[in-house]
């Protein structure tokens, strides 16, 4: 998970220096920021996945997304179709998507935790039941409810247990506004404590009582899929185990909002998405392993978040693990960040795109969105 610093640079919490690109909107006069932290390693005994700290970039004006882990987690689903296609003009914003861009309903921030809403999800012995059903008013999305996690935003072989924090997923364009208010470190104690707390009796509580369960994000970035097949973007759970399991699926020729979090999100961290090959669905939002190009080995990594200066920073990087595992660059589509309106500031050269496994800026590029601006990650 990256950190959006006050000077408008998105960087991963490790010791790196990132140079600011040339921008037309006001930014602080200093030209670099140092972001320092230690490595994170999720401490979930039931998971085999390990987070590896990213490799710093030597390129200027670039957001460095974390280098993915090299460990396997679950047996991956079938490999997505990888037929080739050429660039097609982006469809209008009103084109269809797998999920609606609008909330299904609204609920008061003080809403009580539901009692399961009649769901029949898996509840292993000793586990805490997931409190929502599908199509609920809180915009909560159950994940793999037939697995051990029973709907929680946890790896499929993990359970929500008493005396623990249990994260949940939100619909595309929404973020979870519940986390441990005492957690003040990016790594270590507290970095896993997202969602609801289950006490010793398995009774769930809402830590941020005045906040909704799911809150609309910035709403200024989306995926526009001009391909003939669907593509799934898999957001990491943070605070949580950082597995890329929260899906946002752009249907063929359609679009879907991405959850770009505001600067008030937990400790100023940003959103990160692993974006699968064409022909993928929500089922491919798993950790995966090096045998299949899904999840941690997906071809692209997108990032985004609002900084304290009010600007939003979004980025794209070709995933180095995709090529290092031997997957074909020609099977991957291309990506370009296109400004949909307002003040969008691009890197030197005026472009931010990745084609044929290479990006317009080495190791990926970042686009700055001023107040009121919006942009799309166009897949072609």
C-alpha positions as a printed NumPy array, in Angstrom:
array([[  0.   ,   0.   ,   0.   ],
       [  1.375,   3.346,  -0.967],
       [  1.358,   6.536,   1.052],
       [  0.161,   9.844,  -0.352],
       [  2.392,  12.512,   1.099],
       [  1.513,  16.143,   1.77 ],
       [  3.588,  17.373,  -1.145],
       [  1.579,  15.315,  -3.585],
       [  3.906,  12.403,  -4.171],
       [  2.566,   8.908,  -3.966],
       [  5.276,   6.609,  -2.667],
       [  5.565,   3.29 ,  -0.98 ],
       [  6.501,   3.426,   2.715],
       [ 10.154,   2.585,   2.311],
       [ 13.218,   4.762,   2.082],
       [ 13.156,   6.275,  -1.403],
       [ 13.461,   9.681,  -3.   ],
       [ 10.865,  10.54 ,  -5.624],
       [ 11.234,  13.63 ,  -7.818],
       [  8.171,  15.696,  -8.599],
       [  7.162,  15.997, -12.257],
       [  6.575,  19.343, -13.908],
       [  3.039,  20.463, -13.123],
       [  0.832,  23.37 , -14.091],
       [ -1.152,  23.304, -10.902],
       [  0.376,  24.683,  -7.732],
       [  2.549,  22.346,  -5.679],
       [  4.983,  23.103,  -2.882],
       [  8.274,  24.569,  -4.043],
       [ 10.505,  21.771,  -2.764],
       [ 11.318,  19.15 ,  -5.381],
       [ 11.618,  15.878,  -3.526],
       [ 10.37 ,  14.012,  -0.513],
       [ 11.823,  11.196,   1.491],
       [  9.403,   8.542,   2.627],
       [ 10.78 ,   6.243,   5.262],
       [  9.408,   3.116,   6.833],
       [ 10.251,  -0.508,   7.404],
       [  9.121,  -3.574,   5.516],
       [  5.709,  -5.073,   6.087],
       [  5.026,  -8.753,   6.447],
       [  1.41 ,  -9.771,   7.124],
       [  1.327, -11.794,  10.308],
       [ -1.589, -14.119,   9.59 ],
       [ -0.721, -17.642,  10.564],
       [ -3.266, -19.203,   8.227],
       [ -1.938, -17.472,   5.122],
       [  1.146, -18.454,   3.179],
       [  1.46 , -15.164,   1.36 ],
       [  4.368, -12.864,   2.162],
       [  4.657,  -9.211,   1.318],
       [  8.058,  -8.244,  -0.099],
       [  9.188,  -4.642,   0.018],
       [  9.357,  -2.871,  -3.326],
       [ 12.456,  -2.047,  -5.282],
       [ 13.016,   1.715,  -5.496],
       [ 12.964,   3.356,  -8.893],
       [ 15.805,   5.427, -10.243],
       [ 13.502,   7.233, -12.651],
       [ 12.276,  10.747, -12.098],
       [  8.625,  11.797, -11.942],
       [  7.344,   8.307, -11.338],
       [  5.165,   6.656,  -8.774],
       [  6.848,   3.44 ,  -7.726],
       [  4.244,   0.793,  -6.981],
       [  5.285,  -1.993,  -4.639],
       [  7.047,  -4.95 ,  -6.211],
       [  4.698,  -7.913,  -5.745],
       [  5.429, -10.84 ,  -3.488],
       [  7.082, -13.941,  -4.868],
       [  5.102, -16.397,  -2.744],
       [  2.069, -18.415,  -3.752],
       [ -1.191, -18.327,  -1.867],
       [ -4.09 , -20.237,  -3.434],
       [ -4.567, -22.485,  -6.407],
       [ -5.351, -20.026,  -9.204],
       [ -8.484, -20.14 , -11.378],
       [ -8.322, -20.795, -15.132],
       [ -6.101, -18.43 , -17.064],
       [ -7.984, -15.572, -18.739],
       [ -8.335, -15.474, -22.492],
       [ -5.504, -13.536, -24.103],
       [ -6.656, -12.863, -27.638],
       [ -5.192,  -9.762, -29.242],
       [ -7.067,  -6.584, -30.166],
       [ -6.276,  -3.152, -31.494],
       [ -6.993,   0.259, -30.024],
       [-10.622,   1.372, -30.051],
       [-11.758,   4.867, -29.132],
       [-12.9  ,   5.027, -25.493],
       [-16.654,   4.487, -25.082],
       [-18.787,   7.218, -23.528],
       [-18.961,   7.399, -19.757],
       [-22.513,   6.072, -19.847],
       [-21.459,   2.683, -21.25 ],
       [-22.385,  -0.367, -19.236],
       [-20.25 ,  -1.852, -16.485],
       [-20.417,  -4.929, -14.318],
       [-21.239,  -2.859, -11.249],
       [-23.355,   0.251, -11.105],
       [-21.414,   3.445, -10.493],
       [-24.199,   4.675,  -8.217],
       [-24.962,   3.412,  -4.715],
       [-27.88 ,   1.   ,  -4.508],
       [-29.269,   2.794,  -1.489],
       [-28.208,   5.017,   1.365],
       [-28.017,   4.31 ,   5.052],
       [-27.418,   6.565,   8.018],
       [-23.774,   6.565,   9.175],
       [-24.994,   5.386,  12.583],
       [-26.52 ,   2.237,  11.01 ],
       [-26.365,  -0.879,  13.112],
       [-24.381,  -3.941,  12.097],
       [-26.806,  -6.331,  10.366],
       [-27.455,  -9.845,  11.646],
       [-26.646, -11.689,   8.435],
       [-29.674, -10.556,   6.427],
       [-30.646, -14.176,   5.854],
       [-27.429, -15.156,   4.073],
       [-26.401, -18.804,   3.868],
       [-22.661, -18.168,   3.643],
       [-20.12 , -20.593,   5.065],
       [-19.561, -20.281,   8.836],
       [-16.861, -22.735,   9.952],
       [-16.806, -23.844,  13.607],
       [-15.387, -21.031,  15.721],
       [-15.871, -18.394,  13.019],
       [-17.876, -15.173,  13.203],
       [-20.722, -14.931,  10.687],
       [-20.556, -12.323,   7.922],
       [-23.315,  -9.793,   8.739],
       [-24.438,  -8.825,   5.21 ],
       [-26.115, -10.523,   2.276],
       [-25.809,  -9.633,  -1.415],
       [-27.33 ,  -6.346,  -2.703],
       [-27.388,  -4.678,   0.695],
       [-27.986,  -0.981,   1.377],
       [-24.486,  -0.468,   2.803],
       [-22.686,  -1.19 ,  -0.513],
       [-20.768,  -4.015,   1.159],
       [-19.713,  -6.822,  -1.22 ],
       [-19.339, -10.392,   0.111],
       [-16.153, -12.142,  -1.093],
       [-15.969, -15.925,  -1.719],
       [-18.814, -16.634,   0.739],
       [-18.522, -20.39 ,   0.132],
       [-14.945, -20.488,   1.45 ],
       [-13.547, -20.357,   4.979],
       [-13.621, -16.557,   4.992],
       [-17.405, -16.718,   4.541],
       [-17.713, -13.323,   2.815],
       [-15.119, -11.292,   4.738],
       [-12.317,  -9.474,   2.87 ],
       [ -9.82 , -12.074,   3.951],
       [ -7.982, -14.795,   2.051],
       [-10.291, -17.74 ,   1.296],
       [ -8.595, -19.998,   3.856],
       [ -8.832, -17.439,   6.68 ],
       [-11.678, -17.   ,   9.145],
       [-13.027, -14.082,  11.115],
       [-12.437, -15.241,  14.685],
       [-13.259, -13.825,  18.134],
       [-10.75 , -11.306,  19.5  ],
       [ -9.757, -10.156,  16.025],
       [-10.368,  -7.556,  13.325],
       [-12.4  ,  -8.643,  10.322],
       [-12.249,  -6.487,   7.151],
       [-15.001,  -6.358,   4.536],
       [-15.074,  -5.217,   0.898],
       [-17.054,  -2.385,  -0.645],
       [-18.545,  -1.931,  -4.109],
       [-16.378,  -0.351,  -6.853],
       [-15.796,   3.332,  -6.152],
       [-16.386,   2.898,  -2.402],
       [-13.972,   2.376,   0.476],
       [-14.374,   0.869,   3.917],
       [-14.512,   3.624,   6.538],
       [-14.011,   1.261,   9.465],
       [-10.631,   0.47 ,  10.995],
       [ -8.838,   0.364,  14.326],
       [ -8.597,   4.019,  15.459],
       [ -5.598,   3.168,  17.658],
       [ -3.567,   1.843,  14.705],
       [ -0.984,   4.496,  13.838],
       [  1.741,   2.47 ,  12.1  ],
       [  1.871,   1.535,   8.415],
       [  3.575,  -1.718,   9.36 ],
       [  3.391,  -4.079,  12.251],
       [  0.822,  -3.657,  15.01 ],
       [ -2.455,  -2.296,  13.665],
       [ -1.763,  -2.554,   9.93 ],
       [ -4.002,  -5.635,   9.766],
       [ -6.817,  -4.04 ,  11.772],
       [ -9.409,  -3.039,   9.217],
       [-13.17 ,  -3.554,   9.292],
       [-15.164,  -4.614,  12.337],
       [-13.899,  -5.925,  15.666],
       [-15.11 ,  -9.264,  17.015],
       [-14.844,  -9.502,  20.795],
       [-14.186, -12.644,  22.843],
       [-17.797, -13.739,  22.347],
       [-17.744, -13.099,  18.617],
       [-19.908, -10.009,  18.95 ],
       [-19.068,  -7.466,  16.251],
       [-18.618,  -3.754,  16.903],
       [-18.259,  -0.72 ,  14.643],
       [-15.112,   1.24 ,  15.613],
       [-15.928,   4.507,  13.803],
       [-19.537,   4.852,  14.846],
       [-20.177,   8.144,  13.026],
       [-18.96 ,   6.824,   9.673],
       [-20.832,   4.669,   7.19 ],
       [-19.622,   1.154,   6.481],
       [-18.746,   2.078,   2.88 ],
       [-18.122,   5.647,   1.701],
       [-17.963,   7.003,  -1.836],
       [-14.345,   7.636,  -2.898],
       [-13.026,  10.541,  -4.935],
       [-14.993,   9.419,  -8.003],
       [-12.415,  10.901, -10.366],
       [-10.829,   7.817, -11.942],
       [-12.213,   4.79 , -13.712],
       [-11.282,   2.006, -16.089],
       [-12.579,   2.302, -19.659],
       [-12.349,  -1.059, -21.3  ],
       [-12.345,  -0.881, -25.11 ],
       [-11.508,  -4.586, -25.379],
       [-13.97 ,  -7.255, -26.432],
       [-13.74 ,  -9.065, -23.097],
       [-14.081,  -8.129, -19.432],
       [-11.098,  -7.157, -17.267],
       [-10.908,  -7.357, -13.465],
       [ -8.954,  -4.92 , -11.303],
       [ -8.173,  -6.414,  -7.901],
       [ -7.698,  -3.999,  -5.013],
       [ -5.501,  -4.936,  -2.055],
       [ -7.006,  -5.038,   1.436],
       [ -5.333,  -2.419,   3.61 ],
       [ -5.513,  -2.126,   6.531],
       [ -5.699,  -5.898,   6.262],
       [ -3.605,  -8.715,   4.828],
       [ -2.861,  -6.807,   1.565],
       [ -4.167,  -9.637,  -0.619],
       [ -5.515,  -8.392,  -3.975],
       [ -9.043,  -9.76 ,  -3.578],
       [-11.49 ,  -6.816,  -3.854],
       [-12.858,  -6.808,  -7.437],
       [-13.809,  -3.982,  -9.776],
       [-14.776,  -5.487, -13.146],
       [-15.06 ,  -3.501, -16.386],
       [-17.213,  -5.386, -18.857],
       [-16.392,  -5.664, -22.55 ],
       [-16.663,  -2.155, -24.019],
       [-17.713,  -0.857, -20.606],
       [-16.327,   1.001, -17.63 ],
       [-16.113,   0.801, -13.868],
       [-15.182,   3.289, -11.163],
       [-12.017,   2.708,  -9.176],
       [-11.894,   3.311,  -5.451],
       [ -9.588,   6.334,  -5.223],
       [ -9.447,   7.193,  -1.54 ],
       [ -9.405,  10.735,  -0.087],
       [ -6.563,  12.15 ,   1.983],
       [ -8.564,  11.367,   5.138],
       [ -8.268,   7.63 ,   4.526],
       [ -6.336,   5.577,   7.073],
       [ -2.926,   7.238,   7.705],
       [ -3.067,   8.906,   4.276],
       [ -2.52 ,   5.619,   2.43 ],
       [ -3.688,   5.133,  -1.147],
       [ -5.363,   2.398,  -3.213],
       [ -3.542,  -0.256,  -5.219],
       [ -4.981,  -2.55 ,  -7.9  ],
       [ -3.55 ,  -5.573,  -9.706],
       [ -5.22 ,  -5.622, -13.127],
       [ -5.692,  -8.983, -14.819],
       [ -5.618, -10.003, -18.478],
       [ -8.586,  -9.651, -20.798],
       [-11.237, -12.3  , -20.247],
       [-10.866, -12.102, -16.45 ],
       [-13.617, -11.763, -13.853],
       [-13.977, -11.302, -10.1  ],
       [-12.941, -14.944,  -9.678],
       [ -9.42 , -14.014, -10.793],
       [ -9.027, -11.597,  -7.869],
       [ -6.857, -14.001,  -5.875],
       [ -3.219, -13.966,  -4.805],
       [ -2.358, -16.597,  -7.418],
       [  1.088, -18.019,  -8.141],
       [  3.738, -17.849, -10.839],
       [  2.005, -20.53 , -12.938],
       [ -0.893, -18.241, -13.9  ],
       [ -0.887, -14.513, -14.796],
       [ -3.552, -13.498, -12.26 ],
       [ -3.54 , -11.494,  -9.032],
       [  0.012, -10.924,  -7.84 ],
       [  1.243, -11.9  , -11.328],
       [ -1.274,  -9.795, -13.287],
       [  0.23 ,  -7.661, -16.094],
       [ -0.538,  -4.236, -14.6  ],
       [ -0.533,  -2.394, -11.28 ],
       [ -2.66 ,   0.753, -10.912],
       [ -2.446,   3.125,  -7.945],
       [ -4.263,   6.231,  -6.769],
       [ -5.132,   8.521,  -3.902],
       [ -5.632,  12.11 ,  -2.855],
       [ -2.751,  13.946,  -1.164],
       [ -3.032,  16.565,   1.548],
       [ -2.444,  19.275,  -1.085],
       [ -5.892,  18.428,  -2.502],
       [ -4.596,  16.896,  -5.734],
       [ -5.219,  13.292,  -6.701],
       [ -2.354,  11.2  ,  -8.076],
       [ -3.013,   8.13 , -10.223],
       [ -0.412,   5.804, -11.703],
       [  0.175,   2.806, -13.953],
       [  3.072,   0.341, -13.949],
       [  3.762,  -2.823, -15.936],
       [  4.101,  -5.563, -13.321],
       [  7.718,  -6.825, -13.324],
       [  6.62 , -10.219, -11.974],
       [  4.496, -10.796, -15.083],
       [  7.525, -10.767, -17.368],
       [  9.959, -12.34 , -14.911],
       [  7.616, -15.341, -14.645],
       [  7.89 , -15.772, -18.406],
       [  4.423, -14.608, -19.436],
       [  4.145, -13.142, -22.928],
       [  4.075,  -9.366, -23.234],
       [  2.092,  -9.733, -26.456],
       [ -0.771, -11.333, -24.515],
       [ -1.25 ,  -8.174, -22.456],
       [ -3.309,  -5.235, -23.684],
       [ -2.081,  -1.627, -23.592],
       [ -3.042,   1.07 , -21.073],
       [ -3.148,   4.864, -21.351],
       [ -4.312,   7.366, -18.756],
       [ -6.549,   9.856, -20.574],
       [ -7.868,  13.11 , -19.099],
       [-11.676,  13.255, -19.149],
       [-11.893,  16.863, -18.006],
       [-10.37 ,  19.513, -15.777],
       [ -6.704,  20.142, -14.972],
       [ -4.74 ,  16.936, -15.608],
       [ -0.962,  17.167, -15.433],
       [  1.092,  14.55 , -17.256],
       [  4.785,  13.631, -17.053],
       [  7.286,  15.203, -19.424],
       [  6.24 ,  14.301, -22.957],
       [  2.557,  14.736, -22.213],
       [  1.74 ,  11.025, -22.096],
       [  1.274,   8.338, -19.454],
       [  0.839,   4.959, -21.097],
       [  2.237,   1.441, -21.241],
       [  2.5  ,  -0.462, -24.517],
       [  4.267,  -3.718, -25.294],
       [  5.493,  -4.094, -21.733],
       [  7.138,  -0.648, -21.62 ],
       [  5.763,   2.57 , -20.16 ],
       [  6.268,   6.147, -21.354],
       [  8.273,   6.717, -18.158],
       [ 10.59 ,   3.996, -16.925],
       [  9.003,   1.8  , -14.236],
       [  5.613,   3.509, -14.62 ],
       [  4.133,   6.992, -14.689],
       [  1.899,   9.276, -12.646],
       [ -0.802,  11.775, -13.629],
       [ -1.892,  14.603, -11.329],
       [ -5.596,  15.482, -11.149],
       [ -6.461,  18.93 ,  -9.854],
       [ -9.724,  19.738,  -8.079],
       [-12.67 ,  18.758, -10.267],
       [-10.534,  16.867, -12.797],
       [-11.127,  13.258, -13.789],
       [ -9.327,  10.644, -15.871],
       [ -9.669,   7.135, -17.255],
       [ -7.335,   4.176, -17.501],
       [ -8.119,   3.251, -21.124],
       [ -7.503,  -0.4  , -21.978],
       [ -6.884,  -1.036, -25.706]])
